[in-house]
Coordinates of C-alpha atoms in Angstrom, one line a residue:
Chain F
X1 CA -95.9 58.8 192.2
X2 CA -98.8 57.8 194.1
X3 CA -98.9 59.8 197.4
X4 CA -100.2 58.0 200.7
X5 CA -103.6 58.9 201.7
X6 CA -102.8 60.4 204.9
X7 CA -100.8 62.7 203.2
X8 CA -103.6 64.4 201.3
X9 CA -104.7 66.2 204.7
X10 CA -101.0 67.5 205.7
X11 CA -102.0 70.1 203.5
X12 CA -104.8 70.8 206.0
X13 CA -102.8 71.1 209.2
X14 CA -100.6 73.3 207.6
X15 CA -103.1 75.7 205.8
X16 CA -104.9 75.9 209.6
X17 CA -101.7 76.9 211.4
X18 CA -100.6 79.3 208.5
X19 CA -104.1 80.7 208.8
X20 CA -103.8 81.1 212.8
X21 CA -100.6 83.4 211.8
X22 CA -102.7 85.6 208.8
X23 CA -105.4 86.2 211.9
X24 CA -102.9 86.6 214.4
X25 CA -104.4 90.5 215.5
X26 CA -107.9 89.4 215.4
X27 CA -106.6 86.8 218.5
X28 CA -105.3 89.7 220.2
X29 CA -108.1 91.8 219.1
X30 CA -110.1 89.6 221.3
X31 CA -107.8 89.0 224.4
X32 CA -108.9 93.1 225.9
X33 CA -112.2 91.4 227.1
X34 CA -110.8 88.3 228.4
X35 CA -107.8 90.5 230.3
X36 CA -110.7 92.2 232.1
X37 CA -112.2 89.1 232.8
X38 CA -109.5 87.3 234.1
X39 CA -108.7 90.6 236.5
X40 CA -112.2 90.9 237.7
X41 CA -112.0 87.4 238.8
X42 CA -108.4 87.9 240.2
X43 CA -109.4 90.7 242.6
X44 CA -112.6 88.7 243.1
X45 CA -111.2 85.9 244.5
X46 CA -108.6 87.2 246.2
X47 CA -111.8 89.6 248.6
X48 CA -113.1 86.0 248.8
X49 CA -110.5 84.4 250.7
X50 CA -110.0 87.2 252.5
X51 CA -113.7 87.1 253.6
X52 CA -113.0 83.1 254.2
X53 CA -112.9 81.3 257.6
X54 CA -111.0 78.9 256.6
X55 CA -107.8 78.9 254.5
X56 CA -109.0 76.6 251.9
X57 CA -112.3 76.6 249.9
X58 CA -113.4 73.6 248.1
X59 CA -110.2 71.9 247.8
X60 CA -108.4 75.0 246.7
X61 CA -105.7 77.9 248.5
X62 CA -105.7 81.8 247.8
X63 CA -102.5 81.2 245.3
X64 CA -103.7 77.6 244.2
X65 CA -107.1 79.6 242.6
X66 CA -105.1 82.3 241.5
X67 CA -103.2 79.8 239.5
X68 CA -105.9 78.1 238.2
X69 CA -108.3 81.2 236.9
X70 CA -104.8 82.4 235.1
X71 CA -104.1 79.1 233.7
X72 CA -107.4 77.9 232.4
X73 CA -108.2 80.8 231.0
X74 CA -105.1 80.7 228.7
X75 CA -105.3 76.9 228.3
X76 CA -109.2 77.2 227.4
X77 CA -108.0 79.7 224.5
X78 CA -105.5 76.7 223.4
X79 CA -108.2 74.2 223.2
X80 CA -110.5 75.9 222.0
X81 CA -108.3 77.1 218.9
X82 CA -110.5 74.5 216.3
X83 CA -112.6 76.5 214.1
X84 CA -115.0 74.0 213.0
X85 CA -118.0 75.1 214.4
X86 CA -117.7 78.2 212.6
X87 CA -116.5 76.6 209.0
X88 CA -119.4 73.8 209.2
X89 CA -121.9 76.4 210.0
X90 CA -120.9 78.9 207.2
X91 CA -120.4 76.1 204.7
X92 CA -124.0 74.5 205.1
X93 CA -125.7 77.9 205.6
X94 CA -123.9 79.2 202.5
X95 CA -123.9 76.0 200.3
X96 CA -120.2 75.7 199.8
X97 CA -120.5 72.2 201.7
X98 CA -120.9 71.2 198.0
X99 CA -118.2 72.1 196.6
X100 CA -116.6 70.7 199.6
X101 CA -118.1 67.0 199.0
X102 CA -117.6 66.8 195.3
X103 CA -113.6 66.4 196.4
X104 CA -112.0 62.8 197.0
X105 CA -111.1 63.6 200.5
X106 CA -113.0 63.0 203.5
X107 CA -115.2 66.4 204.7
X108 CA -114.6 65.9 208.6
X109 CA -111.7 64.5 208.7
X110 CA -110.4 67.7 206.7
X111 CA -112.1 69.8 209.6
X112 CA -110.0 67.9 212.4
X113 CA -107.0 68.7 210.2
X114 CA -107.3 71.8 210.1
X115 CA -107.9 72.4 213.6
X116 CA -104.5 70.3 214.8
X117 CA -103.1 72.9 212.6
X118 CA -105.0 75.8 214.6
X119 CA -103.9 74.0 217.9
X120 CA -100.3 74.0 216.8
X121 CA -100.4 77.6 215.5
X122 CA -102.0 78.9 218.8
X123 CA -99.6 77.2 220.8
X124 CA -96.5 78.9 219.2
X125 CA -98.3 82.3 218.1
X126 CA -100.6 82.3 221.8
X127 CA -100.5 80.0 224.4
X128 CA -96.5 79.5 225.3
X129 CA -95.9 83.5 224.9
X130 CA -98.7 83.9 227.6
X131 CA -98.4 80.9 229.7
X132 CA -94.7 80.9 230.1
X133 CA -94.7 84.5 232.0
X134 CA -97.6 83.5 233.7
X135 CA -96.3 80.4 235.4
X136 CA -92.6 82.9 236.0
X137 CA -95.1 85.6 237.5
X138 CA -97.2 82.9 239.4
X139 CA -93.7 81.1 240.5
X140 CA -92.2 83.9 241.9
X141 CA -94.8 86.7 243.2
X142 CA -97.3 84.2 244.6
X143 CA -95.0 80.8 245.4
X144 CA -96.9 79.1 242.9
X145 CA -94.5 75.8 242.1
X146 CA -93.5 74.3 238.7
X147 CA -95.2 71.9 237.2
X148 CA -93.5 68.6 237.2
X149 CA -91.5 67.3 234.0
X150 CA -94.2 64.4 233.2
X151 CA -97.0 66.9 233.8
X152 CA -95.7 69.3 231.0
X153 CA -95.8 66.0 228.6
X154 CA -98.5 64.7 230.0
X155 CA -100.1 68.1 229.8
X156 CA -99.0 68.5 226.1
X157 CA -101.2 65.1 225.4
X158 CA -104.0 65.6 227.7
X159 CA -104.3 69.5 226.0
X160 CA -104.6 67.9 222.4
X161 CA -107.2 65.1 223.7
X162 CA -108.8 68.6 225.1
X163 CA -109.1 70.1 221.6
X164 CA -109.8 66.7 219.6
X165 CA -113.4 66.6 221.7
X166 CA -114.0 70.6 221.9
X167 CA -113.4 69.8 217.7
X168 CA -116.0 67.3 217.5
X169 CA -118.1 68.8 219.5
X170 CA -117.9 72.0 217.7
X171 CA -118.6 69.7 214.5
X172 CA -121.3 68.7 215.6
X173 CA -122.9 71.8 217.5
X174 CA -122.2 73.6 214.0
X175 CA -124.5 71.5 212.1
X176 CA -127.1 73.3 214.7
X177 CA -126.7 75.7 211.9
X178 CA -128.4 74.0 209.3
X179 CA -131.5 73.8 211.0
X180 CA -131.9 77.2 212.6
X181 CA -129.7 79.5 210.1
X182 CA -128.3 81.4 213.8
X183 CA -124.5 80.9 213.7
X184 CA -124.0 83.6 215.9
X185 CA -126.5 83.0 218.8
X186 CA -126.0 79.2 219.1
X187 CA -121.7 80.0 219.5
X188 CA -122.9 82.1 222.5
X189 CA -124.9 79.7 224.0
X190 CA -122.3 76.9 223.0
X191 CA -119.4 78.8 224.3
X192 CA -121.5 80.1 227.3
X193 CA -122.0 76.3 228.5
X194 CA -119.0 75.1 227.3
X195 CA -117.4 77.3 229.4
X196 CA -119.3 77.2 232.5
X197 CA -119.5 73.2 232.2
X198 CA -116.0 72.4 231.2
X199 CA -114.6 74.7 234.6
X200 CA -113.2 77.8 232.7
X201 CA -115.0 79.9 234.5
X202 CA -114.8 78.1 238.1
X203 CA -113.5 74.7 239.4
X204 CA -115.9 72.0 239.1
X205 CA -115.7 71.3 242.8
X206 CA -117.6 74.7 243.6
X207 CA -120.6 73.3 242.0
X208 CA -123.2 71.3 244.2
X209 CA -122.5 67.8 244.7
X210 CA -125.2 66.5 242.7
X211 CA -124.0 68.7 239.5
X212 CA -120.5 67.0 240.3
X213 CA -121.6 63.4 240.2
X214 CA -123.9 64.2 236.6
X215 CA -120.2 65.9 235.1
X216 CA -119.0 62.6 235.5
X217 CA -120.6 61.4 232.9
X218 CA -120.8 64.5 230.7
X219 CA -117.9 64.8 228.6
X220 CA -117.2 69.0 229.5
X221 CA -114.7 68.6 232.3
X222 CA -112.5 66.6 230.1
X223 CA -112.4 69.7 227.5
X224 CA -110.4 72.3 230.3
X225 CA -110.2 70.8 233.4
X226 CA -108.9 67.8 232.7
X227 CA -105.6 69.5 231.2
X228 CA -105.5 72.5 233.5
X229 CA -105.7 70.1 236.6
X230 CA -102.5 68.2 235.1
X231 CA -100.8 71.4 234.4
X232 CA -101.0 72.6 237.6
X233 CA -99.8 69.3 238.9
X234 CA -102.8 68.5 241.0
X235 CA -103.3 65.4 239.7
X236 CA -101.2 62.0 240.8
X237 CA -99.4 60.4 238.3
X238 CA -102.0 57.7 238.0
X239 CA -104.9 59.8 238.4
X240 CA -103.6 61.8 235.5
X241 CA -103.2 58.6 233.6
X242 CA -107.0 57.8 234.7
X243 CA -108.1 61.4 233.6
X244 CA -106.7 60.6 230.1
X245 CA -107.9 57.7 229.4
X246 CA -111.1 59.2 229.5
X247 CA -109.9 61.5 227.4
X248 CA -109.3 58.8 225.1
X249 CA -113.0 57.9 225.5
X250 CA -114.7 61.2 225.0
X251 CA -112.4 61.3 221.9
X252 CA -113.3 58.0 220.3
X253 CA -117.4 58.6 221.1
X254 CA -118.1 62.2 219.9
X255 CA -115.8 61.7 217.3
X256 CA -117.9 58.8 215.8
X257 CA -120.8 60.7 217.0
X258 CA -119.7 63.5 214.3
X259 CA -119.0 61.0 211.3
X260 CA -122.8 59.7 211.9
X261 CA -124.5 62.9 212.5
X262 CA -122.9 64.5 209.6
X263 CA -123.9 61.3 207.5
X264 CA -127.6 62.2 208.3
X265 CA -126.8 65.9 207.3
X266 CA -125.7 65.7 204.7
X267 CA -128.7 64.0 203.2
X268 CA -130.7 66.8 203.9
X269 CA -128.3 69.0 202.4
X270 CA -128.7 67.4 199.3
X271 CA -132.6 66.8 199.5
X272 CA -132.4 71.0 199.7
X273 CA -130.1 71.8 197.3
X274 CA -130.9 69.4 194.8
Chain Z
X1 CA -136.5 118.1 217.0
X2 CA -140.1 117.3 216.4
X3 CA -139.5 116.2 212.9
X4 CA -136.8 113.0 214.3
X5 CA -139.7 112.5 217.1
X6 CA -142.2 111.6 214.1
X7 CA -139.5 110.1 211.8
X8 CA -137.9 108.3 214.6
X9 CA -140.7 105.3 215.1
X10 CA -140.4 105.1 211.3
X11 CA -136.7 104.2 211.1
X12 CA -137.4 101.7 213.7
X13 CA -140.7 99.8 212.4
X14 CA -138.2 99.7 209.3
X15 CA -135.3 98.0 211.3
X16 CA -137.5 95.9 213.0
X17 CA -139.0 94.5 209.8
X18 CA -135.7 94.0 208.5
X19 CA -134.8 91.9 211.3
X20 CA -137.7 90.2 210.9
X21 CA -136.4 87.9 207.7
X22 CA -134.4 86.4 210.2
X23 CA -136.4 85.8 213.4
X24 CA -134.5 82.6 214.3
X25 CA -130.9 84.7 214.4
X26 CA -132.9 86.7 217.0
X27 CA -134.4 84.1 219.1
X28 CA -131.5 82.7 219.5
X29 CA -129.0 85.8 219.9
X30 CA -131.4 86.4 222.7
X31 CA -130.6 83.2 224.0
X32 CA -127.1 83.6 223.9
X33 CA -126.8 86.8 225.8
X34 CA -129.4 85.1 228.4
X35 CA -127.1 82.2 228.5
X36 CA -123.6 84.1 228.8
X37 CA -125.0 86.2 231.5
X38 CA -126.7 83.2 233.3
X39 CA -123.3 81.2 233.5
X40 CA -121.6 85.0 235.1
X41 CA -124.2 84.6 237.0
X42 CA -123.5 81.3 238.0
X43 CA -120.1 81.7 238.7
X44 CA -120.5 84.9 240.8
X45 CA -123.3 83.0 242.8
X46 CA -121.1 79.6 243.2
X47 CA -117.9 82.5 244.4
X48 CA -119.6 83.9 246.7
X49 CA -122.0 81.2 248.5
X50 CA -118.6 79.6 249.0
X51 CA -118.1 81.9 251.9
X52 CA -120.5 83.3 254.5
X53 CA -120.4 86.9 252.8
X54 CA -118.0 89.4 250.8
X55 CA -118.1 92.0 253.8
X56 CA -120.8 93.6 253.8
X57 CA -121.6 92.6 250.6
X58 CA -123.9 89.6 250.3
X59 CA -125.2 87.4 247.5
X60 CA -128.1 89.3 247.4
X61 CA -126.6 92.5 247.2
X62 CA -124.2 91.5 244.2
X63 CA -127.2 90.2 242.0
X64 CA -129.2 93.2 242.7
X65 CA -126.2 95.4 241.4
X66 CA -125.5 93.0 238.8
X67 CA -129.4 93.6 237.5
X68 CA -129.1 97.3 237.9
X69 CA -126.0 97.2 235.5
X70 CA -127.4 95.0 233.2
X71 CA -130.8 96.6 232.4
X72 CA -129.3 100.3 231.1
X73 CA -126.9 98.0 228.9
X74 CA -129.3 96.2 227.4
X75 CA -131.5 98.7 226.5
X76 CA -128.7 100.6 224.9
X77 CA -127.5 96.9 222.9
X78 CA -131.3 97.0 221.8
X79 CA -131.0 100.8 220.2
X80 CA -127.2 101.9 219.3
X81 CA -126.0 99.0 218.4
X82 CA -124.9 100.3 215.0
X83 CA -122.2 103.0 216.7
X84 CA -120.3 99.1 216.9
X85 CA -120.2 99.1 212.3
X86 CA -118.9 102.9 213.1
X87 CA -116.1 101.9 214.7
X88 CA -115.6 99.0 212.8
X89 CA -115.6 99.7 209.0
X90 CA -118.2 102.3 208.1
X91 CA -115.3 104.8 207.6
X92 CA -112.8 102.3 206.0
X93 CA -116.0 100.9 203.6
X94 CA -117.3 104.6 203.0
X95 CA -120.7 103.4 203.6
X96 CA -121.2 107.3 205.4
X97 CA -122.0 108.2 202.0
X98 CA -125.9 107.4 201.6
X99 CA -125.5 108.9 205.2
X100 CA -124.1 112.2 203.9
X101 CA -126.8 112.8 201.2
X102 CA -129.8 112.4 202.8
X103 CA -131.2 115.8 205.0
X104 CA -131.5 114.4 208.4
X105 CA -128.7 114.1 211.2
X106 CA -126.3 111.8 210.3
X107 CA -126.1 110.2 213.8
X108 CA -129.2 110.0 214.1
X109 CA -129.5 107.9 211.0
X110 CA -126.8 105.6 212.1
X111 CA -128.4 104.7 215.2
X112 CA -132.1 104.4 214.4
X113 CA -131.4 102.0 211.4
X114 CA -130.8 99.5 213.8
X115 CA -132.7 97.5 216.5
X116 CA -130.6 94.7 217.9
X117 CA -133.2 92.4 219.1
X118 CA -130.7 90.4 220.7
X119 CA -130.5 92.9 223.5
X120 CA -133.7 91.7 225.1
X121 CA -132.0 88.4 226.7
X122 CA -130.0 90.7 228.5
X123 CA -132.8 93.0 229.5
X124 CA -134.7 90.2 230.8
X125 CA -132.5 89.2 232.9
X126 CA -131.6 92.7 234.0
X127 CA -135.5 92.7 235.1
X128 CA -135.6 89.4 236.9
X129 CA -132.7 89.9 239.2
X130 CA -133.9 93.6 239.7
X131 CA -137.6 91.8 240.2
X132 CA -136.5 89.1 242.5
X133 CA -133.3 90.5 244.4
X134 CA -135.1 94.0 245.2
X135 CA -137.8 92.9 247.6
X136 CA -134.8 91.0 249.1
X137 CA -132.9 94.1 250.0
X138 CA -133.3 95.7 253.3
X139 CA -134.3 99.0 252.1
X140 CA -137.5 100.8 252.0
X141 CA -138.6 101.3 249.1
X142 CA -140.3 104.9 248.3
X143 CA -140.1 107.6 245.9
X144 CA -137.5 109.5 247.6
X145 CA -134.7 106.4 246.7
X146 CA -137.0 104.6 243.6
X147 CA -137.0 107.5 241.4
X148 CA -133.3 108.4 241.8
X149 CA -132.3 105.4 241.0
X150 CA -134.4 105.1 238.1
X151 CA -132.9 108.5 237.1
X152 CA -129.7 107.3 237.7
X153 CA -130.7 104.2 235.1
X154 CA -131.5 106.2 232.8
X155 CA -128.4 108.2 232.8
X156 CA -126.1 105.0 232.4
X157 CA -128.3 104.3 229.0
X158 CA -126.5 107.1 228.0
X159 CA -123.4 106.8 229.7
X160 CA -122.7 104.0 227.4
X161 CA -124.1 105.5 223.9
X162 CA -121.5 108.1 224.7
X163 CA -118.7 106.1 225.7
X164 CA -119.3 104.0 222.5
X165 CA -120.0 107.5 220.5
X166 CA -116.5 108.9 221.6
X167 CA -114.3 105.4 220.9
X168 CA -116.9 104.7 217.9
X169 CA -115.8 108.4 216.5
X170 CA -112.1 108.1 216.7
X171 CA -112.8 105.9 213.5
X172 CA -112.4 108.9 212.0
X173 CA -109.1 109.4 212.9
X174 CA -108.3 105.4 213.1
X175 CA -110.2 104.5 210.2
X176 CA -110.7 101.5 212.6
X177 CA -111.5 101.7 216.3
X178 CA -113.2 98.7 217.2
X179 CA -110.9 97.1 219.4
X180 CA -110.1 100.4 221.5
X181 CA -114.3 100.4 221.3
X182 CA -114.2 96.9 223.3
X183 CA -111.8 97.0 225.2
X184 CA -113.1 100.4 227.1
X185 CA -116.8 98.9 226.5
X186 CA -115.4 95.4 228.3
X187 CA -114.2 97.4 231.7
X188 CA -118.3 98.1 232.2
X189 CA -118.0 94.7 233.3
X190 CA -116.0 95.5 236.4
X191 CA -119.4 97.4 237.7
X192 CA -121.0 94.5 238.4
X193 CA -119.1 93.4 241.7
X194 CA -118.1 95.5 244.5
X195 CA -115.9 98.5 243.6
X196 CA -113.8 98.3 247.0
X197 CA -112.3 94.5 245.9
X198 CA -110.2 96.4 243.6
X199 CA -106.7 97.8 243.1
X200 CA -107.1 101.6 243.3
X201 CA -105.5 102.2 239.9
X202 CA -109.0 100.4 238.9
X203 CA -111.4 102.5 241.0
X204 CA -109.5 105.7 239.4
X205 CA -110.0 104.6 236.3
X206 CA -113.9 103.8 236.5
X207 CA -114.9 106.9 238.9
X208 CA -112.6 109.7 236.9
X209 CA -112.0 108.5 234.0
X210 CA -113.9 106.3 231.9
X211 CA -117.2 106.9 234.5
X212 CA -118.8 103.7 235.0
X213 CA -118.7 102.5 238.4
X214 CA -119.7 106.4 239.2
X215 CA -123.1 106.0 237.3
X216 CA -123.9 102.5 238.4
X217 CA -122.3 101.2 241.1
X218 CA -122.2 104.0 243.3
X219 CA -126.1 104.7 243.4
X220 CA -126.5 101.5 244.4
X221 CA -123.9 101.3 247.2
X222 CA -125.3 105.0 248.7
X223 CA -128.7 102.8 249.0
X224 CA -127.1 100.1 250.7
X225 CA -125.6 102.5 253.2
X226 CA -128.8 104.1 253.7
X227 CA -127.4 107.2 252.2
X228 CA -129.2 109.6 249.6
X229 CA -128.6 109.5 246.4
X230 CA -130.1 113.0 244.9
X231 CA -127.0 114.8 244.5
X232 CA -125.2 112.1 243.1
X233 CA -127.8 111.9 240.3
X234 CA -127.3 115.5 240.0
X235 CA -123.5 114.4 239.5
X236 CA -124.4 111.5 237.1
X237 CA -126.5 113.4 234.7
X238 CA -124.0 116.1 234.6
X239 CA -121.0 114.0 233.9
X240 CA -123.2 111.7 231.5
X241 CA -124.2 115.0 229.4
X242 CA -120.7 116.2 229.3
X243 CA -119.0 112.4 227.7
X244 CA -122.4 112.5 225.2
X245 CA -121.9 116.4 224.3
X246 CA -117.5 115.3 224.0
X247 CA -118.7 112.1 221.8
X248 CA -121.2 114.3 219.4
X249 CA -118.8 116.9 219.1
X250 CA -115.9 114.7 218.3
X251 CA -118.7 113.0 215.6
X252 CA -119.0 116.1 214.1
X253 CA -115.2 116.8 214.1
X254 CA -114.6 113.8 212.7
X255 CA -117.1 114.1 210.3
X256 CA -115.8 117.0 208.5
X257 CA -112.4 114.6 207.8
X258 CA -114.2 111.7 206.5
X259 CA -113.3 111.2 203.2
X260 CA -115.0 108.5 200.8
X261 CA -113.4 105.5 200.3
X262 CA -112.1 105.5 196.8
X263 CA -114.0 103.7 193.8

């Protein structure tokens, strides 16, 4: 019997959270740093309000940034779960990639199936075991209030939009690696900007207002902050709504982006190899 | 003692060549290091220029320390980086073996046959806060609080060889320390912004126990309070000998259990 053809990448999303589970301690291996991170910042902003003439800064209260450091670092580990920087990098600089082609199924659509795999792997194995006792803590040590019910489903959609661009992104940064052979340095750099740019490491409203008006049309907030600002219920309804549908944009544009700049690659794979 | 100091430049013109076959990886490491610090950077700056001051700690202040932090780290990235393949799987791998055989100090072989180029993007950045925010400062600067903290400098270089010697070492016992290796490598991070922002169990921790706050943030407080700083280097380079004497002895303890790894 003939199976569908969407059925041939199942497999995939499967494999990709099974392989989230094998590499469960290497996750965990990696937390320590961001632990110390995330209490530098803590303490950091807490001496910051207390050094603050007025109550709020930029939009934001003492327990309002508290909130938001804890949560985007946790959601930023969520969206961030695709590996396909990583496996595009490794399979071009190692010529793999050919093996890869010579199959009937389509190379970067495999990637993105594997990385909703990652993303729903990471959510059971990471994010709700961390960000469930972080919103109790939050709730009831610092008055912190619940998110809404149609901001957790809302938040569950606009989190997968998060990881659908961060994945073609990463697809796309990764075939970087083709041309320079440095996997390693250009994740820093990637992760360094991705980070800084998307608000993991500070709201976007504490950047000048010229910065804020060029994000606009950058697609970084809508990889972190977009989702964190829904979790935390600090979007309206409809603003939500409005967030997403960009979402929906960014998604649709890198994503062809990625099919037509792997196209171009992978003639110059071959041109090498062959 | 003088036969390392002649073979020493040897091991490294060796790594250094070696490195060389992949020039790009370096460049770009550089890069990223320049570019993870640069965004810390960014967010401390965009933290604290939200508010008039942090006390009596302003922006100016912060970046200076932060430079002052960053410089003995880098330079200690650039030359021990390979204590981070101790703790990881040297033991587990038995690649001490070549190690074993040849007649030199083993830990001085582990460390020279690497040069971690990639340490330079911190370094120059260390060296361009340090360049920019020191003038800045409202200090006077002469040899009396210069060389000190220079000293002082100095002393955190090897304040974090032997914090990464003594968590690198307990491979022996782990077979695997790396993740014990970051994590205590990580709180060097918490140096870089004012000491009195947090919890005490924190201060403890980085004055008495695992040191770092003592070697570098502390010099550079004293000379923000106009204080002198010549005992505490005293201090410093006492402390830092002791944790580099406790990591080399521990090497040498663990050592003696290493056992290949089996064929």
């Amino acid at each position: 019997m003939r199976k569908r053809p969407t059925n041939r990448y199942t497999g995939f999303i499967k494999a990709g959270v099974l392989g989230t589970f094998v590499y469960k301690f290497s996750i965990f291996g990696w937390l320590v740093g961001d632990i110390v991170a995330l209490v530098i910042y803590c303490f950091l902003w807490i001496a910051v309000f207390a050094n603050s003439p007025t109550a709020t800064i930029n939009g934001f209260t003492s327990t309002g940034m508290l909130a938001y450091v804890v949560s985007a670092r946790i959601i930023g580990h969520l969206v961030n779960s695709s590996s396909s920087f990583y496996n595009v990098g490794s399979d071009i600089r190692e010529g793999t990639i050919a093996n890869r082609l010579s199959k009937p199924i389509n190379y970067r659509r495999t990637q993105m199936y594997s990385s909703i795999g990652q993303y729903i792997g990471s959510f059971i194995l990471f994010f709700f075991p961390l960000y469930v006792p972080a919103q109790l803590i939050l709730h009831f040590a610092f008055g912190v209030a619940f998110p809404a019910w149609y901001n957790i489903l809302l938040f569950l959609v606009s989190s997968f939009l998060s990881m659908l661009i961060i994945d073609s992104f990463d697809f796309i940064i990764g075939q970087v690696a083709f041309f320079t052979g440095a996997l390693f340095g250009v994740m820093l750099v990637k992760d360094a900007v991705m980070s800084f740019l998307s608000g993991g490491m500070i709201p976007l409203s504490f950047f000048p207002q010229g910065f804020q008006t060029v994000f606009k049309f950058l697609p970084f907030s809508s990889m972190l902050q977009t989702p964190a600002f829904i979790a935390l219920g600090m979007y309206s309804f409809e603003e939500a709504l409005i967030k997403i549908a960009w979402q929906c944009v960014w998604v649709v544009f890198l994503g062809l982006l990625s099919y037509a700049t792997f196209g171009r690659t992978v003639k110059r794979v071959i041109s090498v190899g062959g | 003692m003088l036969k390392y100091l002649k073979i020493y430049p040897k091991y490294l013109a060796m790594a250094i060549k070696s490195k060389l076959a992949y020039r790009m990886d370096a460049i770009i490491g550089s890069f990223g290091f320049i570019a993870s610090n640069t965004a810390a950077f960014f967010t401390l700056y965009l933290t604290i220029t939200a508010i008039p001051a942090l006390g009596v700690w302003t922006i100016e202040k912060m970046v200076f320390l932060y430079g002052f932090c960053l410089v003995p780290k880098a330079i200690d990235h650039i030359l021990s980086d390979n204590l981070w393949s101790l703790g990881n799987w040297m033991v587990t791998k038995g690649d001490l073996d070549p190690i074993l055989t040849r007649p030199l100090n083993p830990l001085f072989q582990i460390v020279a046959r690497e040069f971690q180029y990639e340490g330079f993007g911190e370094l120059i950045l260390g060296i361009i806060f340090l360049a920019i925010y020191g003038p800045k400062q409202n200090i006077v600067w002469t040899f009396n609080n210069v060389m000190p903290l220079v000293l002082c400098g100095f002393f955190a270089i090897f304040l974090f060889f032997g914090i990464k010697l003594i968590t690198a070492s307990l491979a022996f016992w782990m077979k695997r320390s790396i993740s014990l290796m970051s994590g205590i490598y990580e709180l060097s991070n918490f140096t870089k912004y004012p000491l009195e922002i947090f919890h005490d169990i924190v201060k403890v921790i980085l004055v008495a126990i695992i040191p770092f706050s003592l070697v570098m943030y502390y010099p550079v407080s004293y000379l923000y309070e106009g204080k002198s700083i010549w005992v505490l280097t005293g201090i410093i380079g006492l402390v830092v000998s002791f944790l580099v004497g406790l990591g080399y002895l521990l090497f040498k303890l663990g050592l003696k259990r290493y056992e290949s790894a089996g064929s």
